[in-house]
mmCIF file of C-alpha atoms in Angstrom:
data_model
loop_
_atom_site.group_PDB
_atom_site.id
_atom_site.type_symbol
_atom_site.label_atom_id
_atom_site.label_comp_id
_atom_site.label_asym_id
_atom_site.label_seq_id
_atom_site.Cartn_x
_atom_site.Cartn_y
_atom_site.Cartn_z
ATOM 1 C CA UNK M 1 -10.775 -13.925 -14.910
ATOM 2 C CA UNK M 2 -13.442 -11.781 -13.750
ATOM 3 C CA UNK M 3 -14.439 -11.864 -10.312
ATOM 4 C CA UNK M 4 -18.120 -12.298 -10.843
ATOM 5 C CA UNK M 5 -19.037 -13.063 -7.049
ATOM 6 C CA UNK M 6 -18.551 -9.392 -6.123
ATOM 7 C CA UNK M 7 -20.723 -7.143 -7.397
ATOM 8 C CA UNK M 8 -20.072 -3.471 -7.137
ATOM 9 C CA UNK M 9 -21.712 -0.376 -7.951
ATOM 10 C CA UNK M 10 -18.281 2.076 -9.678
ATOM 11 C CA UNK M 11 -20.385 4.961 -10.216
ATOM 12 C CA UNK M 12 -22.076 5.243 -6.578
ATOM 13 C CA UNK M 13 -19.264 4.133 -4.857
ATOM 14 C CA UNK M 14 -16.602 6.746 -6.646
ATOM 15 C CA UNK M 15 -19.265 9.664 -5.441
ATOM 16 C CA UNK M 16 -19.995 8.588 -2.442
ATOM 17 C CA UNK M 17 -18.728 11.253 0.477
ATOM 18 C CA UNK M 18 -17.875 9.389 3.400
ATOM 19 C CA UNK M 19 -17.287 12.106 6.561
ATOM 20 C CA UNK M 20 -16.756 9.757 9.148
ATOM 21 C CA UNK M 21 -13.718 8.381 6.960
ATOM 22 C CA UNK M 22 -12.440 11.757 5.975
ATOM 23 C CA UNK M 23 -12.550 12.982 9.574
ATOM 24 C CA UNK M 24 -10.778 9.418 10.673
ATOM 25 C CA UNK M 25 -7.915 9.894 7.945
ATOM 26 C CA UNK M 26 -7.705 13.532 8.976
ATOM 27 C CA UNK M 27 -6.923 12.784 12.803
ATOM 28 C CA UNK M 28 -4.676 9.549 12.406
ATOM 29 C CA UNK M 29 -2.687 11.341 9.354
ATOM 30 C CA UNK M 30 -2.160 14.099 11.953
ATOM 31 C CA UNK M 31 -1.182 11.530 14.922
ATOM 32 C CA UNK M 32 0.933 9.373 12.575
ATOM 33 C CA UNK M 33 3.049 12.603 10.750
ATOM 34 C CA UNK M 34 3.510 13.228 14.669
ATOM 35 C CA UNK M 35 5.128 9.774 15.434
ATOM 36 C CA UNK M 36 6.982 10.386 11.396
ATOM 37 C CA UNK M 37 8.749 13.085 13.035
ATOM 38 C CA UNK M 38 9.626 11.527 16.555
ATOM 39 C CA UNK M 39 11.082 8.756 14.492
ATOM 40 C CA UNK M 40 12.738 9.930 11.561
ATOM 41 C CA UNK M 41 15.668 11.261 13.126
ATOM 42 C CA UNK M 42 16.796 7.448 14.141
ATOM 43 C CA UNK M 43 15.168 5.651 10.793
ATOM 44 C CA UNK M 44 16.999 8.416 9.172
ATOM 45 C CA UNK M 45 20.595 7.779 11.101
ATOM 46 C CA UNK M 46 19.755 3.826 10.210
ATOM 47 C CA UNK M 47 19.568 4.061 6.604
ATOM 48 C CA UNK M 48 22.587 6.342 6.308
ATOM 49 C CA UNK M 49 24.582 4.081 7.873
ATOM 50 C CA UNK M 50 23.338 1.241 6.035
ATOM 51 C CA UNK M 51 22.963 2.731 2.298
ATOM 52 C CA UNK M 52 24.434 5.407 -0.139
ATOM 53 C CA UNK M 53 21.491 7.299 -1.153
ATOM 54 C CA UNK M 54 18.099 9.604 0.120
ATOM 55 C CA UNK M 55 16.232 8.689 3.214
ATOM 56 C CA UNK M 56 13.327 9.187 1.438
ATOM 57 C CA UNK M 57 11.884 7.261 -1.627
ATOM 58 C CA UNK M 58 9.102 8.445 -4.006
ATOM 59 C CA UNK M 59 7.793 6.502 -6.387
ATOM 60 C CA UNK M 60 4.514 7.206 -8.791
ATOM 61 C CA UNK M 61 1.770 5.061 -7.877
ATOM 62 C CA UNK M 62 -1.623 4.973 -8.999
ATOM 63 C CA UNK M 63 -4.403 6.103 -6.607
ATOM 64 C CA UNK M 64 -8.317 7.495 -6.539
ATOM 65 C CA UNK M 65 -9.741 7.275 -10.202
ATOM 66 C CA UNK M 66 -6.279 6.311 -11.308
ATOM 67 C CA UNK M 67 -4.607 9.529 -10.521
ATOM 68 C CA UNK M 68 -0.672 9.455 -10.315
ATOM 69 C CA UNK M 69 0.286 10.462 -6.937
ATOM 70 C CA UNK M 70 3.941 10.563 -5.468
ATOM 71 C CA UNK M 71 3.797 7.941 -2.630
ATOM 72 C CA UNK M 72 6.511 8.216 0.058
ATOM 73 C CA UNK M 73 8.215 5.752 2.029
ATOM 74 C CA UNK M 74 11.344 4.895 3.967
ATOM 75 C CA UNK M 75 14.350 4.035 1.385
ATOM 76 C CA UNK M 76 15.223 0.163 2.354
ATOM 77 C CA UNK M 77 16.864 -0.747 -0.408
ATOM 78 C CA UNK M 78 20.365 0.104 -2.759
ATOM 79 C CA UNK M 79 20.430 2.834 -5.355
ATOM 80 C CA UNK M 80 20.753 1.390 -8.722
ATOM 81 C CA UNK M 81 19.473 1.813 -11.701
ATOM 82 C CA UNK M 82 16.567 -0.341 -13.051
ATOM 83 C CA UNK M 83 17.534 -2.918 -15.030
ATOM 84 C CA UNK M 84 14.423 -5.245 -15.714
ATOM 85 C CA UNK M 85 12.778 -5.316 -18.949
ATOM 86 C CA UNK M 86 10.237 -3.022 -19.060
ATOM 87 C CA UNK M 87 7.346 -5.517 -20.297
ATOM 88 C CA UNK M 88 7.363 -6.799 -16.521
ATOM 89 C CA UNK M 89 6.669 -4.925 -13.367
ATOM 90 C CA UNK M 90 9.938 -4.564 -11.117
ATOM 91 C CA UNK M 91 8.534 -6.192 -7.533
ATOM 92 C CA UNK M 92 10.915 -7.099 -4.952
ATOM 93 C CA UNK M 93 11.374 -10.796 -4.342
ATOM 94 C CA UNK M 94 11.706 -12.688 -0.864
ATOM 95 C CA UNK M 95 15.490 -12.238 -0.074
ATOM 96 C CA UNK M 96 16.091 -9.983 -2.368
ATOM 97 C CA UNK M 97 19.355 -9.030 -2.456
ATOM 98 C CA UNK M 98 18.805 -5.288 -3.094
ATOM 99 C CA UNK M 99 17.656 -4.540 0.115
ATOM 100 C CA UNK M 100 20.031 -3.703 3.425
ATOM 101 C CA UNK M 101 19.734 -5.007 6.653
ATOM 102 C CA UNK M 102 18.260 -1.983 8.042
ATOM 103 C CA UNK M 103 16.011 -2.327 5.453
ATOM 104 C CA UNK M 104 14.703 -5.558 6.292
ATOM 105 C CA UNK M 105 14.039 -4.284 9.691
ATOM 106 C CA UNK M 106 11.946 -1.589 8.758
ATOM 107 C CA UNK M 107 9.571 -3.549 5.962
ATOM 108 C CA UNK M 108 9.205 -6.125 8.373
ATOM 109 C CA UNK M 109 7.790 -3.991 11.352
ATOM 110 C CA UNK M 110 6.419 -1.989 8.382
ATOM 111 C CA UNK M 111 7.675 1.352 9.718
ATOM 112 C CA UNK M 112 9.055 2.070 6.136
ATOM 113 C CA UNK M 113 5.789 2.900 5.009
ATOM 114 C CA UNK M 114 5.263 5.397 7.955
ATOM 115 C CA UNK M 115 5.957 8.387 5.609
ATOM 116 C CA UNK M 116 2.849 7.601 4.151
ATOM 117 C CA UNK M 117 0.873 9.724 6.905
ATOM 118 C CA UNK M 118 2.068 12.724 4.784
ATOM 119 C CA UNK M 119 -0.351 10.970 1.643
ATOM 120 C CA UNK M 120 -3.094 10.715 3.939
ATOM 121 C CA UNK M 121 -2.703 14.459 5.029
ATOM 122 C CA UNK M 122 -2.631 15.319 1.448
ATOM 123 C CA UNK M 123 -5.416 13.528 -0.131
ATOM 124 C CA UNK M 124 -3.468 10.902 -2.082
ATOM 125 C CA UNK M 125 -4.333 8.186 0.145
ATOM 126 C CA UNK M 126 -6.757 6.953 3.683
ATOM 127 C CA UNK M 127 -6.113 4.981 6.677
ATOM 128 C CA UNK M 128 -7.441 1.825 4.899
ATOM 129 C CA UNK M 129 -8.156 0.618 1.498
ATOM 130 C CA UNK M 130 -6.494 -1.023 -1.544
ATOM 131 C CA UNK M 131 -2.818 -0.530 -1.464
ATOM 132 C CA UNK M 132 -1.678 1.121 -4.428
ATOM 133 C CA UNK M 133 0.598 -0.364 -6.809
ATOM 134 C CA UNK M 134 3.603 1.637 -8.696
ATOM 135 C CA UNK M 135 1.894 2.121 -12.536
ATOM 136 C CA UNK M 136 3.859 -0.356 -14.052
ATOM 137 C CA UNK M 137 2.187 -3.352 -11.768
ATOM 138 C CA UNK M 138 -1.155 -1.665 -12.446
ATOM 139 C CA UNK M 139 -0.843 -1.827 -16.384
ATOM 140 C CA UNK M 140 -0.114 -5.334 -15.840
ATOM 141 C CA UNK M 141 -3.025 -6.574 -13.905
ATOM 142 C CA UNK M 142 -5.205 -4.491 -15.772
ATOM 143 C CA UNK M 143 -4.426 -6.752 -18.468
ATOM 144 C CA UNK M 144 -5.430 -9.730 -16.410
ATOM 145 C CA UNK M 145 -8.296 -8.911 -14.788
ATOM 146 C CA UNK M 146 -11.241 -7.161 -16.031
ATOM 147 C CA UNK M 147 -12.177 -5.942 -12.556
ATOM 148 C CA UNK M 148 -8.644 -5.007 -11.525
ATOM 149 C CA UNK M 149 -10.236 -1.068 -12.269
ATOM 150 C CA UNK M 150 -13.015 -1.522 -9.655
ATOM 151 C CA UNK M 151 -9.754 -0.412 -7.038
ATOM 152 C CA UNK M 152 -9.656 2.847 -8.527
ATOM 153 C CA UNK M 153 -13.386 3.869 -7.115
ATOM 154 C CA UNK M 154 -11.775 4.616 -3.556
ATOM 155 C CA UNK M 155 -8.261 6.030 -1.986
ATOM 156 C CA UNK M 156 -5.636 3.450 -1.695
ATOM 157 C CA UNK M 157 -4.807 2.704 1.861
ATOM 158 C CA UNK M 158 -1.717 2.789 4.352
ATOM 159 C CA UNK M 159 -3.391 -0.960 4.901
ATOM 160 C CA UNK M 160 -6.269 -3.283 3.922
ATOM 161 C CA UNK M 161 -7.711 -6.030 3.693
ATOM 162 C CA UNK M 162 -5.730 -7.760 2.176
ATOM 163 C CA UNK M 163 -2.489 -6.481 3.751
ATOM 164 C CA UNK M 164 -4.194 -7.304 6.967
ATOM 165 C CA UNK M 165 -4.907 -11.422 5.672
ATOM 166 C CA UNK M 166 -1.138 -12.050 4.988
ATOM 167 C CA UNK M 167 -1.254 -10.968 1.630
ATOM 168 C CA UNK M 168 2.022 -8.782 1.071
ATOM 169 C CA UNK M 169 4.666 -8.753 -0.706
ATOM 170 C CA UNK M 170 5.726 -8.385 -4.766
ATOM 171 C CA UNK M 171 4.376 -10.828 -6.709
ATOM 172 C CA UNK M 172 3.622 -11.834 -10.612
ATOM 173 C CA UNK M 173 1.403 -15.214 -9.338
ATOM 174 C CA UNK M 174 -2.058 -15.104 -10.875
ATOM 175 C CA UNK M 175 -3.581 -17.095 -8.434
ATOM 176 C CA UNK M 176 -2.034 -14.612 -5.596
ATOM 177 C CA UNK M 177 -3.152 -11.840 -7.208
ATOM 178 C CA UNK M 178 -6.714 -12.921 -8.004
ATOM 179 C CA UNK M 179 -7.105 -13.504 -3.930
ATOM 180 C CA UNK M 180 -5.416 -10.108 -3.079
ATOM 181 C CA UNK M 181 -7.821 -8.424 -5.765
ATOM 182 C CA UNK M 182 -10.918 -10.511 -4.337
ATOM 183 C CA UNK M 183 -9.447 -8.592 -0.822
ATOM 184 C CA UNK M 184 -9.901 -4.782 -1.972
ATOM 185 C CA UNK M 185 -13.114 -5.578 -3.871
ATOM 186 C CA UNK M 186 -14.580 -6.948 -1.103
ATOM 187 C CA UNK M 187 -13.377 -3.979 1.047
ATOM 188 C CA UNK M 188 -14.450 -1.414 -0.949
ATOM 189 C CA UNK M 189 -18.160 -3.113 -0.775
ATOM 190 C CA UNK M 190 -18.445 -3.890 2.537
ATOM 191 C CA UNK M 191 -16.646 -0.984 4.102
ATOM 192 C CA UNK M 192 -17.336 0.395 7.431
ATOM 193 C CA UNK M 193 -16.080 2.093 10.221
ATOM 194 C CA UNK M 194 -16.010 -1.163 12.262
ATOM 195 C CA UNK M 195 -14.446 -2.509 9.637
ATOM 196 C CA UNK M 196 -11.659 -0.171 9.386
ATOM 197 C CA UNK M 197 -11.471 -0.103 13.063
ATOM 198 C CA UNK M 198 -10.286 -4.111 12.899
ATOM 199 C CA UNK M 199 -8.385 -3.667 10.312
ATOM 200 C CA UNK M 200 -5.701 -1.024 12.307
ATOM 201 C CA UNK M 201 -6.079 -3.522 14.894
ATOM 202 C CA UNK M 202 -4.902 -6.731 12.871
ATOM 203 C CA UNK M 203 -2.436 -4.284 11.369
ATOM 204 C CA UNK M 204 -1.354 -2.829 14.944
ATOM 205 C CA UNK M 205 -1.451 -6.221 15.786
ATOM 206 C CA UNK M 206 1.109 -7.821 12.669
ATOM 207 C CA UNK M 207 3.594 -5.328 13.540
ATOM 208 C CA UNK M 208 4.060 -5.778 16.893
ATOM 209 C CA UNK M 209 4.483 -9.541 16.684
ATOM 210 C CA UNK M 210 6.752 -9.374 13.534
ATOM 211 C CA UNK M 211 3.957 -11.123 11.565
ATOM 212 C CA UNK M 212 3.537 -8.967 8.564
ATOM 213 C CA UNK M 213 4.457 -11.491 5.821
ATOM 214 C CA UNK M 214 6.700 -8.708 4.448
ATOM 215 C CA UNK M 215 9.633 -9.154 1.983
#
């Protein structure tokens, strides 16, 4: 299942120093942790109301040269305890029942993920690249694809290229996942600051028309 139409050099690309991106992450994590705080008093008062439980969920997720990094977002779904089998990655399913109303809001105008500004001020993550996936997905598509690895050259990204096609959402569909993987790789090749530039936009752009394809 390798994806033999993109070609890409790991070892230059993991070196490579790209200032106009760090300076780009650098301002918009500062203007974005700005708008965190303007906002999380209300997302905050919305969850509380909706949900038993933190405001705030962490989860490990796998980032720059596979690194385990705590990634943040707004909680939009019940507390319980996880109750898959543990050969399968726990993704969350269109309707799924575990998450609030509230909840729904917020992944739909994708202002749950707003706490990620604070992994972009840290390092863990940029503006735009390959979302990263909680460890358990990633052990499973690294099974699947040879190539799946190639995402670990750059920072995962509050939003990509794929994110920015439509292509959100938990899923275990091979033929999904091929095309979102066929996304980053072709991201991290081809990246630019143009290219991150339009890809705000079309995320700007999702959000404000309730066309994110979340779930």
């Amino acid at each position: 299942m390798e994806i033999n139409s993109i070609s890409i050099d790991y070892a230059r690309i993991y070196h490579e120093k790209l200032i106009w991106k760090q300076a780009f992450d650098l301002l918009f994590g500062m203007v974005g942790t700005f708008i965190l705080l303007l906002l999380y008093p209300f997302i905050a008062l919305g969850i509380k109301l909706s949900s038993n439980g933190p405001v705030i969920f962490k989860q490990e997720r796998s980032g720059f040269d596979g690194r385990i990094f705590d990634c943040y977002k707004f909680r939009t779904m019940h507390c319980s305890k996880d109750e898959k089998s543990v050969k399968n990655p726990d993704i969350t399913q269109k309707n799924d029942s575990r998450i609030f109303t509230f909840g729904q809001f917020l992944r739909k105008t994708n202002l749950d993920e707003i706490p990620q500004f604070i992994n972009v001020l840290k390092g863990d993550m940029s503006l735009v690249g390959p979302r990263p996936y909680p460890i358990r997905e990633n052990s499973y598509w690294n099974t699947m694809f040879p190539d799946f690895y190639k995402r670990f050259s750059v920072k995962p990204g509050l939003t990509g290229l794929a994110q920015a096609s439509g292509l959100r959402g938990g899923t275990l569909n091979i033929e999904d996942m091929r095309e979102r993987l066929k996304c980053d790789l072709t991201y991290i090749k081809k990246r630019s600051f143009v290219m991150d530039v339009k890809l705000i936009f079309l995320t700007i752009k999702s959000m404000l028309t309730l066309n994110t394809h979340a779930h």
